Amino acid sequence: MTRFSDMVSPVVEVEQLGKKFRRGEYFDTLRDLIPGTLRRLRRPDVGRNDGWFWALRDVSFCVNAGEVLGIVGANGAGKSTLLKILARILRPSTGRVIVRGRLRALIEIAAGFHPDLTGRENIYLNAAILGMKMSDVRKRFDDIVEFAGIGPFLDTPVKRYSSGMFARLGFAVAAHLEPDILVVDEVLAVGDAAFQAKCLGKMRDVAGEGRTVIFVSHNMRAVQQLCHRALLLEQGRIVKEGPPAEVVEAYLTRALTHGASGECTVSMDPAAPIVISRIRVLSENGNITTLFPRSQRVVFEIEGTVNQGGRRYIVALDIRTMDGLLLFRTHSFEQPESYRILNREGPFVLRCSVPAEFLSAGRYEVGIVVAERGVCEFEHRDRVLTFDVFQDRPLRGSDVMTSVGLVTPQCDWERVR
């Protein structure tokens, strides 16, 4: 079996890459300079936070043909900046990038699309950008349309597409036009579970054909399943490189200590119709804790204020495993009492209790969503708290039989004959 290290030349080489940005307003054209100067004259305090900061610093790595490289890290770690440099959207401040072959990047949902052109026209436009022959595009056209699932809307201007349709078409074009290097950011998160699974399968096929995939995601399970190697970015630097399982473990250890105190303050726009200010995780007797036996319930306390009453607000909690798998979502609209509480203006405190007995022993993370039913989301955060569940009662049977699975409900068994 050929190893990646046996390849002659990497298809991507990154050497001591750095990228810095300027805080505050920075004017590099006359068109921006004139209105920006007028704003500063009216409000001298605007733009005072000038200064340079490094989004990436001394980043070096190589990617070989046929390899799937995962890049993980917290928000603001520099992942998207790195991908934009690889895609030649941004210029590096220091270092260099060598790309051998055609690279196709799916970084933003609408990237590479002209909004006034139809889906059909945009497929041909993207192929032309990649330098493909028209005959080659025609051979793959039907596969692209089938994968994207936009057949009835193929001749509709893409500016009328939903974000999910954008993502499906963008990925289908990027994967089927056979670039040598496919770069995919977290843009796939806008799709449903079936579409994400379809995309992961296609990326496996692309790598199996000898092409290269660079994959950025917060879904740790997908990174471990898909990637041959992974990088962990933290504050613009690579702090860990190696097998995906080891890198994911390092990421979870570093990044998910936030919220370990059992209490989190949420910063939202105070003028929003509904504002969440604090979330706590409590024991059954009301004490703040992050450690729960399976025989008790996990209680979440949410404080906030309704600024505009008479609307159908919803507060939801997402419970995920530490590798990002969503176990379930529970929301306040399940209970009529909660709806009436969130219907009135003024401060409120909600409590939601979750039975720990159906959770396997381990650590879990909590996300929050604040929305108005059928209208919009005001806030959506994936990680605000973490808590641990431990086995406090003797297990019957072997450990192998009782520790398998994501959930462990107490099920009733009986002999009926």
Short mmCIF file of C-alpha atoms in Angstrom, two decimals:
data_model
loop_
_atom_site.label_atom_id
_atom_site.label_comp_id
_atom_site.label_asym_id
_atom_site.label_seq_id
_atom_site.Cartn_x
_atom_site.Cartn_y
_atom_site.Cartn_z
CA MET A 1 0.00 0.00 0.00
CA THR A 2 1.39 3.39 -1.01
CA ARG A 3 1.81 5.85 1.82
CA PHE A 4 1.16 9.59 1.44
CA SER A 5 4.74 10.25 2.56
CA ASP A 6 5.99 8.23 -0.46
CA MET A 7 4.55 10.72 -2.94
CA VAL A 8 7.16 12.75 -4.84
CA SER A 9 5.72 16.26 -4.61
CA PRO A 10 2.85 17.52 -2.42
CA VAL A 11 -0.02 19.13 -4.32
CA VAL A 12 -0.23 21.88 -1.67
CA GLU A 13 2.77 23.34 0.17
CA VAL A 14 2.35 26.05 2.81
CA GLU A 15 5.56 27.57 4.17
CA GLN A 16 5.64 29.95 7.16
CA LEU A 17 2.38 31.54 6.10
CA GLY A 18 1.19 34.69 7.86
CA LYS A 19 -1.71 37.06 7.35
CA LYS A 20 -2.34 40.27 9.25
CA PHE A 21 -5.32 42.59 9.19
CA ARG A 22 -5.86 46.09 10.46
CA ARG A 23 -8.44 46.76 13.14
CA GLY A 24 -10.83 49.62 12.66
CA GLU A 25 -11.38 51.34 9.32
CA TYR A 26 -8.70 50.99 6.67
CA PHE A 27 -9.09 52.84 3.35
CA ASP A 28 -7.19 51.57 0.32
CA THR A 29 -9.32 53.29 -2.36
CA LEU A 30 -10.40 56.88 -2.88
CA ARG A 31 -14.04 55.73 -2.99
CA ASP A 32 -13.76 54.43 0.59
CA LEU A 33 -11.49 57.20 1.84
CA ILE A 34 -13.89 60.13 1.25
CA PRO A 35 -17.00 58.78 3.09
CA GLY A 36 -14.78 57.23 5.78
CA THR A 37 -13.08 60.56 6.47
CA LEU A 38 -16.46 62.30 6.71
CA ARG A 39 -17.68 59.70 9.22
CA ARG A 40 -14.63 60.27 11.39
CA LEU A 41 -15.14 64.04 11.29
CA ARG A 42 -18.71 63.60 12.53
CA ARG A 43 -17.76 60.94 15.12
CA PRO A 44 -14.09 61.22 16.14
CA ASP A 45 -14.39 58.13 18.35
CA VAL A 46 -15.13 55.87 15.34
CA GLY A 47 -12.10 53.96 14.05
CA ARG A 48 -9.91 54.65 17.10
CA ASN A 49 -9.29 50.92 17.51
CA ASP A 50 -6.71 50.94 14.73
CA GLY A 51 -3.78 48.57 14.77
CA TRP A 52 -2.63 45.36 13.16
CA PHE A 53 -3.30 41.82 14.32
CA TRP A 54 -2.18 38.46 12.96
CA ALA A 55 -4.96 36.13 11.82
CA LEU A 56 -2.33 33.54 10.81
CA ARG A 57 1.27 33.25 11.95
CA ASP A 58 4.04 30.83 10.87
CA VAL A 59 1.68 28.21 9.42
CA SER A 60 3.46 25.40 7.54
CA PHE A 61 2.13 22.08 6.23
CA CYS A 62 1.90 19.93 3.09
CA VAL A 63 -0.94 17.97 1.52
CA ASN A 64 -0.35 15.04 -0.83
CA ALA A 65 -2.39 13.77 -3.75
CA GLY A 66 -5.32 11.63 -2.66
CA GLU A 67 -5.13 12.84 0.94
CA VAL A 68 -8.05 14.22 2.93
CA LEU A 69 -6.84 16.87 5.37
CA GLY A 70 -9.12 18.11 8.15
CA ILE A 71 -8.67 21.54 9.73
CA VAL A 72 -10.35 22.18 13.08
CA GLY A 73 -10.34 25.00 15.58
CA ALA A 74 -12.57 27.42 17.44
CA ASN A 75 -14.26 30.38 15.74
CA GLY A 76 -11.65 33.03 14.99
CA ALA A 77 -8.76 30.56 14.92
CA GLY A 78 -7.90 31.48 11.31
CA LYS A 79 -9.45 28.56 9.40
CA SER A 80 -11.41 30.58 6.85
CA THR A 81 -8.51 33.00 6.35
CA LEU A 82 -6.26 30.06 5.55
CA LEU A 83 -8.71 28.65 3.01
CA LYS A 84 -9.13 32.02 1.32
CA ILE A 85 -5.37 32.26 0.91
CA LEU A 86 -5.27 28.76 -0.58
CA ALA A 87 -8.04 29.80 -2.98
CA ARG A 88 -6.13 32.99 -3.87
CA ILE A 89 -8.95 35.20 -2.57
CA LEU A 90 -6.53 36.80 -0.09
CA ARG A 91 -2.82 37.49 -0.39
CA PRO A 92 -0.53 36.30 2.40
CA SER A 93 1.42 38.89 4.40
CA THR A 94 4.37 36.51 4.86
CA GLY A 95 5.38 33.10 3.58
CA ARG A 96 4.20 31.39 0.44
CA VAL A 97 1.70 28.85 -0.88
CA ILE A 98 2.41 26.45 -3.75
CA VAL A 99 -0.59 24.75 -5.37
CA ARG A 100 0.03 22.12 -8.04
CA GLY A 101 -3.18 21.55 -9.98
CA ARG A 102 -6.66 23.02 -10.32
CA LEU A 103 -8.15 24.06 -6.99
CA ARG A 104 -11.84 24.55 -6.41
CA ALA A 105 -12.95 26.15 -3.11
CA LEU A 106 -16.43 26.08 -1.62
CA ILE A 107 -15.97 28.66 1.16
CA GLU A 108 -19.10 30.81 1.01
CA ILE A 109 -22.55 29.74 -0.08
CA ALA A 110 -22.83 32.12 -3.06
CA ALA A 111 -19.13 32.11 -4.00
CA GLY A 112 -18.56 31.76 -7.73
CA PHE A 113 -22.20 32.37 -8.69
CA HIS A 114 -23.61 35.30 -10.61
CA PRO A 115 -26.96 36.11 -8.97
CA ASP A 116 -28.70 37.14 -12.20
CA LEU A 117 -27.74 33.97 -14.07
CA THR A 118 -29.73 30.76 -13.86
CA GLY A 119 -28.51 27.58 -12.24
CA ARG A 120 -27.77 26.14 -15.69
CA GLU A 121 -25.77 29.19 -16.74
CA ASN A 122 -23.81 29.23 -13.48
CA ILE A 123 -22.75 25.60 -13.99
CA TYR A 124 -21.17 26.54 -17.31
CA LEU A 125 -19.71 29.72 -15.82
CA ASN A 126 -17.97 27.79 -13.05
CA ALA A 127 -16.65 25.28 -15.55
CA ALA A 128 -15.19 28.09 -17.64
CA ILE A 129 -13.49 29.53 -14.55
CA LEU A 130 -11.87 26.12 -13.98
CA GLY A 131 -10.72 26.07 -17.62
CA MET A 132 -12.81 23.03 -18.60
CA LYS A 133 -13.93 22.20 -22.09
CA MET A 134 -17.62 22.54 -22.94
CA SER A 135 -17.77 18.89 -24.01
CA ASP A 136 -16.51 17.77 -20.59
CA VAL A 137 -19.15 19.87 -18.83
CA ARG A 138 -21.95 18.34 -20.93
CA LYS A 139 -20.84 14.85 -19.88
CA ARG A 140 -21.18 15.75 -16.21
CA PHE A 141 -24.13 18.13 -16.43
CA ASP A 142 -26.86 15.61 -15.62
CA ASP A 143 -24.89 14.24 -12.64
CA ILE A 144 -24.48 17.76 -11.24
CA VAL A 145 -28.19 18.53 -11.53
CA GLU A 146 -29.20 15.19 -10.03
CA PHE A 147 -26.81 15.56 -7.09
CA ALA A 148 -27.95 19.12 -6.38
CA GLY A 149 -31.64 18.21 -6.66
CA ILE A 150 -32.57 21.53 -8.29
CA GLY A 151 -34.03 20.17 -11.54
CA PRO A 152 -37.32 22.14 -11.42
CA PHE A 153 -35.39 25.36 -10.69
CA LEU A 154 -32.50 24.86 -13.11
CA ASP A 155 -33.55 27.81 -15.29
CA THR A 156 -34.37 30.11 -12.36
CA PRO A 157 -31.93 32.93 -11.45
CA VAL A 158 -29.89 31.75 -8.47
CA LYS A 159 -30.64 34.96 -6.57
CA ARG A 160 -34.04 33.37 -5.88
CA TYR A 161 -32.48 30.19 -4.43
CA SER A 162 -32.60 29.40 -0.75
CA SER A 163 -29.34 28.95 1.17
CA GLY A 164 -29.81 25.18 1.03
CA MET A 165 -30.23 25.21 -2.75
CA PHE A 166 -27.13 27.40 -3.05
CA ALA A 167 -25.13 24.93 -0.97
CA ARG A 168 -26.34 21.88 -2.93
CA LEU A 169 -25.57 23.44 -6.30
CA GLY A 170 -22.24 24.88 -5.14
CA PHE A 171 -21.01 21.56 -3.80
CA ALA A 172 -22.29 19.60 -6.79
CA VAL A 173 -20.45 21.89 -9.19
CA ALA A 174 -17.26 21.89 -7.10
CA ALA A 175 -17.14 18.10 -6.73
CA HIS A 176 -18.26 17.01 -10.21
CA LEU A 177 -16.08 19.32 -12.32
CA GLU A 178 -13.09 17.26 -11.19
CA PRO A 179 -10.67 19.76 -9.65
CA ASP A 180 -7.36 18.31 -8.51
CA ILE A 181 -7.87 19.89 -5.07
CA LEU A 182 -11.30 20.37 -3.44
CA VAL A 183 -11.46 22.82 -0.53
CA VAL A 184 -14.67 22.75 1.54
CA ASP A 185 -15.50 25.04 4.46
CA GLU A 186 -18.30 24.70 7.03
CA VAL A 187 -20.73 25.89 4.34
CA LEU A 188 -22.22 22.36 4.32
CA ALA A 189 -23.78 23.09 7.70
CA VAL A 190 -26.70 24.83 5.95
CA GLY A 191 -27.83 21.54 4.43
CA ASP A 192 -29.97 18.89 6.05
CA ALA A 193 -28.57 15.64 7.47
CA ALA A 194 -29.23 13.65 4.29
CA PHE A 195 -27.42 16.23 2.14
CA GLN A 196 -24.45 16.36 4.52
CA ALA A 197 -24.13 12.57 4.40
CA LYS A 198 -24.33 12.72 0.61
CA CYS A 199 -21.54 15.31 0.51
CA LEU A 200 -19.30 13.32 2.84
CA GLY A 201 -19.76 10.28 0.62
CA LYS A 202 -18.86 12.30 -2.46
CA MET A 203 -15.71 13.63 -0.79
CA ARG A 204 -14.67 10.05 -0.05
CA ASP A 205 -15.18 9.25 -3.73
CA VAL A 206 -13.13 12.28 -4.77
CA ALA A 207 -10.24 11.19 -2.54
CA GLY A 208 -10.57 7.62 -3.81
CA GLU A 209 -10.03 8.90 -7.35
CA GLY A 210 -6.63 10.27 -6.31
CA ARG A 211 -7.70 13.87 -5.85
CA THR A 212 -7.12 15.92 -2.72
CA VAL A 213 -9.67 17.27 -0.22
CA ILE A 214 -9.09 19.95 2.41
CA PHE A 215 -12.02 19.95 4.80
CA VAL A 216 -12.84 22.49 7.53
CA SER A 217 -15.60 21.54 9.94
CA HIS A 218 -16.87 21.78 13.51
CA ASN A 219 -18.33 18.28 13.11
CA MET A 220 -15.68 16.22 14.86
CA ARG A 221 -17.33 12.94 13.93
CA ALA A 222 -17.14 13.81 10.21
CA VAL A 223 -13.48 14.84 10.55
CA GLN A 224 -12.58 11.52 12.18
CA GLN A 225 -14.54 9.47 9.65
CA LEU A 226 -13.40 11.27 6.50
CA CYS A 227 -9.88 12.59 7.04
CA HIS A 228 -6.51 10.88 6.90
CA ARG A 229 -4.79 13.66 8.85
CA ALA A 230 -5.87 16.79 10.71
CA LEU A 231 -4.55 20.16 11.88
CA LEU A 232 -5.63 22.12 14.94
CA LEU A 233 -5.48 25.90 14.58
CA GLU A 234 -5.48 28.12 17.64
CA GLN A 235 -5.06 31.91 17.45
CA GLY A 236 -3.66 31.63 13.95
CA ARG A 237 -1.05 28.95 14.68
CA ILE A 238 -0.91 25.19 14.24
CA VAL A 239 -0.80 23.70 17.74
CA LYS A 240 -1.40 20.06 16.83
CA GLU A 241 -0.96 17.94 13.69
CA GLY A 242 -1.45 14.23 13.29
CA PRO A 243 -4.10 11.48 13.17
CA PRO A 244 -7.66 12.88 13.31
CA ALA A 245 -8.53 11.12 16.57
CA GLU A 246 -5.57 12.70 18.37
CA VAL A 247 -6.21 16.17 16.93
CA VAL A 248 -9.91 16.02 17.79
CA GLU A 249 -9.09 14.99 21.35
CA ALA A 250 -6.68 17.92 21.66
CA TYR A 251 -9.30 20.31 20.26
CA LEU A 252 -12.00 19.15 22.66
CA THR A 253 -9.61 19.36 25.60
CA ARG A 254 -8.60 22.95 24.71
CA ALA A 255 -11.75 24.48 23.25
CA LEU A 256 -14.53 22.95 25.29
CA THR A 257 -13.37 24.02 28.73
CA HIS A 258 -15.56 27.09 28.15
CA GLY A 259 -18.74 26.72 30.13
CA ALA A 260 -17.20 24.20 32.54
CA SER A 261 -18.18 26.42 35.48
CA GLY A 262 -21.84 25.58 34.95
CA GLU A 263 -22.80 29.19 34.21
CA CYS A 264 -22.55 31.28 31.06
CA THR A 265 -23.32 34.93 30.35
CA VAL A 266 -24.81 35.51 26.90
CA SER A 267 -24.13 38.75 25.05
CA MET A 268 -27.07 39.68 22.82
CA ASP A 269 -28.27 42.94 21.33
CA PRO A 270 -30.13 44.58 24.26
CA ALA A 271 -32.60 46.08 21.78
CA ALA A 272 -33.63 42.70 20.37
CA PRO A 273 -37.30 41.71 20.89
CA ILE A 274 -36.16 38.96 23.28
CA VAL A 275 -32.79 38.85 25.06
CA ILE A 276 -31.12 35.94 26.87
CA SER A 277 -28.65 37.12 29.50
CA ARG A 278 -27.57 34.02 31.45
CA ILE A 279 -27.71 30.22 31.35
CA ARG A 280 -26.98 27.91 34.28
CA VAL A 281 -26.90 24.16 34.70
CA LEU A 282 -28.22 23.03 38.08
CA SER A 283 -28.67 19.93 40.14
CA GLU A 284 -32.12 18.84 41.30
CA ASN A 285 -31.64 20.77 44.57
CA GLY A 286 -30.78 24.01 42.72
CA ASN A 287 -26.98 24.08 43.05
CA ILE A 288 -24.80 25.06 40.10
CA THR A 289 -22.85 22.00 38.98
CA THR A 290 -21.57 20.26 35.87
CA LEU A 291 -21.44 16.70 37.27
CA PHE A 292 -24.60 14.59 37.30
CA PRO A 293 -25.28 10.99 38.27
CA ARG A 294 -27.49 9.09 35.84
CA SER A 295 -30.10 8.71 38.58
CA GLN A 296 -30.83 12.49 38.64
CA ARG A 297 -32.08 15.14 36.26
CA VAL A 298 -30.06 17.89 34.59
CA VAL A 299 -31.76 21.27 35.13
CA PHE A 300 -31.10 24.23 32.84
CA GLU A 301 -32.04 27.72 34.05
CA ILE A 302 -32.33 30.48 31.45
CA GLU A 303 -32.66 34.16 32.37
CA GLY A 304 -33.71 36.87 29.97
CA THR A 305 -36.06 39.72 29.12
CA VAL A 306 -38.92 40.08 26.65
CA ASN A 307 -38.78 43.60 25.19
CA GLN A 308 -41.72 43.21 22.79
CA GLY A 309 -44.65 41.16 24.03
CA GLY A 310 -47.43 39.44 22.14
CA ARG A 311 -45.12 37.42 19.86
CA ARG A 312 -44.44 33.67 19.64
CA TYR A 313 -40.92 33.40 21.01
CA ILE A 314 -39.10 30.09 21.36
CA VAL A 315 -36.02 29.23 23.41
CA ALA A 316 -34.43 25.91 22.46
CA LEU A 317 -31.58 23.85 23.90
CA ASP A 318 -29.42 21.51 21.80
CA ILE A 319 -27.69 18.62 23.55
CA ARG A 320 -24.69 17.25 21.64
CA THR A 321 -21.94 14.77 22.19
CA MET A 322 -18.45 16.23 22.45
CA ASP A 323 -17.72 15.36 18.83
CA GLY A 324 -20.63 17.50 17.64
CA LEU A 325 -23.38 14.90 17.13
CA LEU A 326 -26.81 16.37 17.96
CA LEU A 327 -28.67 14.02 20.29
CA PHE A 328 -31.85 16.06 20.60
CA ARG A 329 -33.36 19.54 20.76
CA THR A 330 -35.92 20.58 23.34
CA HIS A 331 -37.74 23.90 23.11
CA SER A 332 -40.07 26.04 25.19
CA PHE A 333 -42.95 25.80 22.73
CA GLU A 334 -43.45 22.19 23.78
CA GLN A 335 -45.11 23.52 26.96
CA PRO A 336 -48.09 25.92 26.84
CA GLU A 337 -46.96 27.48 30.13
CA SER A 338 -43.62 28.48 28.61
CA TYR A 339 -45.38 30.10 25.66
CA ARG A 340 -47.44 32.25 28.00
CA ILE A 341 -44.35 33.27 29.97
CA LEU A 342 -42.51 34.37 26.83
CA ASN A 343 -45.59 36.16 25.55
CA ARG A 344 -45.42 38.86 28.26
CA GLU A 345 -42.99 41.77 28.40
CA GLY A 346 -40.48 41.91 31.21
CA PRO A 347 -37.82 39.66 32.79
CA PHE A 348 -38.28 35.90 32.90
CA VAL A 349 -36.61 32.74 34.18
CA LEU A 350 -37.18 29.43 32.40
CA ARG A 351 -36.23 26.03 33.73
CA CYS A 352 -35.91 22.87 31.67
CA SER A 353 -35.11 19.51 33.24
CA VAL A 354 -33.64 16.63 31.26
CA PRO A 355 -33.45 13.09 32.64
CA ALA A 356 -29.81 12.03 32.77
CA GLU A 357 -30.76 8.37 33.03
CA PHE A 358 -31.05 7.89 29.27
CA LEU A 359 -27.61 9.46 28.60
CA SER A 360 -24.49 7.33 28.54
CA ALA A 361 -21.74 8.27 30.97
CA GLY A 362 -19.61 10.99 29.41
CA ARG A 363 -19.39 14.69 28.64
CA TYR A 364 -22.01 16.67 26.70
CA GLU A 365 -22.20 20.21 25.33
CA VAL A 366 -25.18 22.54 25.29
CA GLY A 367 -26.21 24.98 22.58
CA ILE A 368 -28.99 27.57 22.61
CA VAL A 369 -31.32 28.93 19.94
CA VAL A 370 -33.60 31.96 20.41
CA ALA A 371 -36.21 32.56 17.74
CA GLU A 372 -39.67 33.81 16.86
CA ARG A 373 -41.75 30.96 15.54
CA GLY A 374 -42.03 31.07 11.76
CA VAL A 375 -40.16 34.38 11.50
CA CYS A 376 -36.44 34.32 12.30
CA GLU A 377 -33.67 33.31 14.69
CA PHE A 378 -32.29 36.00 17.01
CA GLU A 379 -29.43 33.90 18.39
CA HIS A 380 -27.88 30.50 17.64
CA ARG A 381 -24.84 29.29 19.58
CA ASP A 382 -23.56 25.74 19.44
CA ARG A 383 -21.46 25.68 22.62
CA VAL A 384 -22.31 27.63 25.74
CA LEU A 385 -22.03 24.99 28.49
CA THR A 386 -20.72 21.50 29.09
CA PHE A 387 -21.75 18.92 31.68
CA ASP A 388 -20.73 15.38 32.63
CA VAL A 389 -22.86 12.35 33.37
CA PHE A 390 -21.44 9.48 35.43
CA GLN A 391 -22.66 6.02 36.34
CA ASP A 392 -23.65 6.10 40.00
CA ARG A 393 -25.41 2.73 40.23
CA PRO A 394 -23.91 -0.74 39.83
CA LEU A 395 -24.31 -2.06 36.31
CA ARG A 396 -25.86 -5.45 35.78
CA GLY A 397 -24.26 -7.62 33.15
CA SER A 398 -20.93 -7.05 31.47
CA ASP A 399 -19.53 -3.57 30.86
CA VAL A 400 -19.37 -4.36 27.15
CA MET A 401 -23.12 -4.93 26.97
CA THR A 402 -24.10 -1.83 28.98
CA SER A 403 -21.75 0.83 27.59
CA VAL A 404 -22.62 0.58 23.89
CA GLY A 405 -24.53 3.38 22.13
CA LEU A 406 -25.09 7.12 22.36
CA VAL A 407 -28.05 6.82 24.72
CA THR A 408 -28.83 4.22 27.38
CA PRO A 409 -32.53 4.37 28.28
CA GLN A 410 -33.92 2.25 31.10
CA CYS A 411 -36.08 -0.16 29.10
CA ASP A 412 -38.50 -2.71 30.56
CA TRP A 413 -37.95 -6.38 29.74
CA GLU A 414 -40.36 -9.23 30.48
CA ARG A 415 -40.90 -12.83 29.48
CA VAL A 416 -44.27 -13.23 27.77
CA ARG A 417 -44.13 -16.99 27.06
#
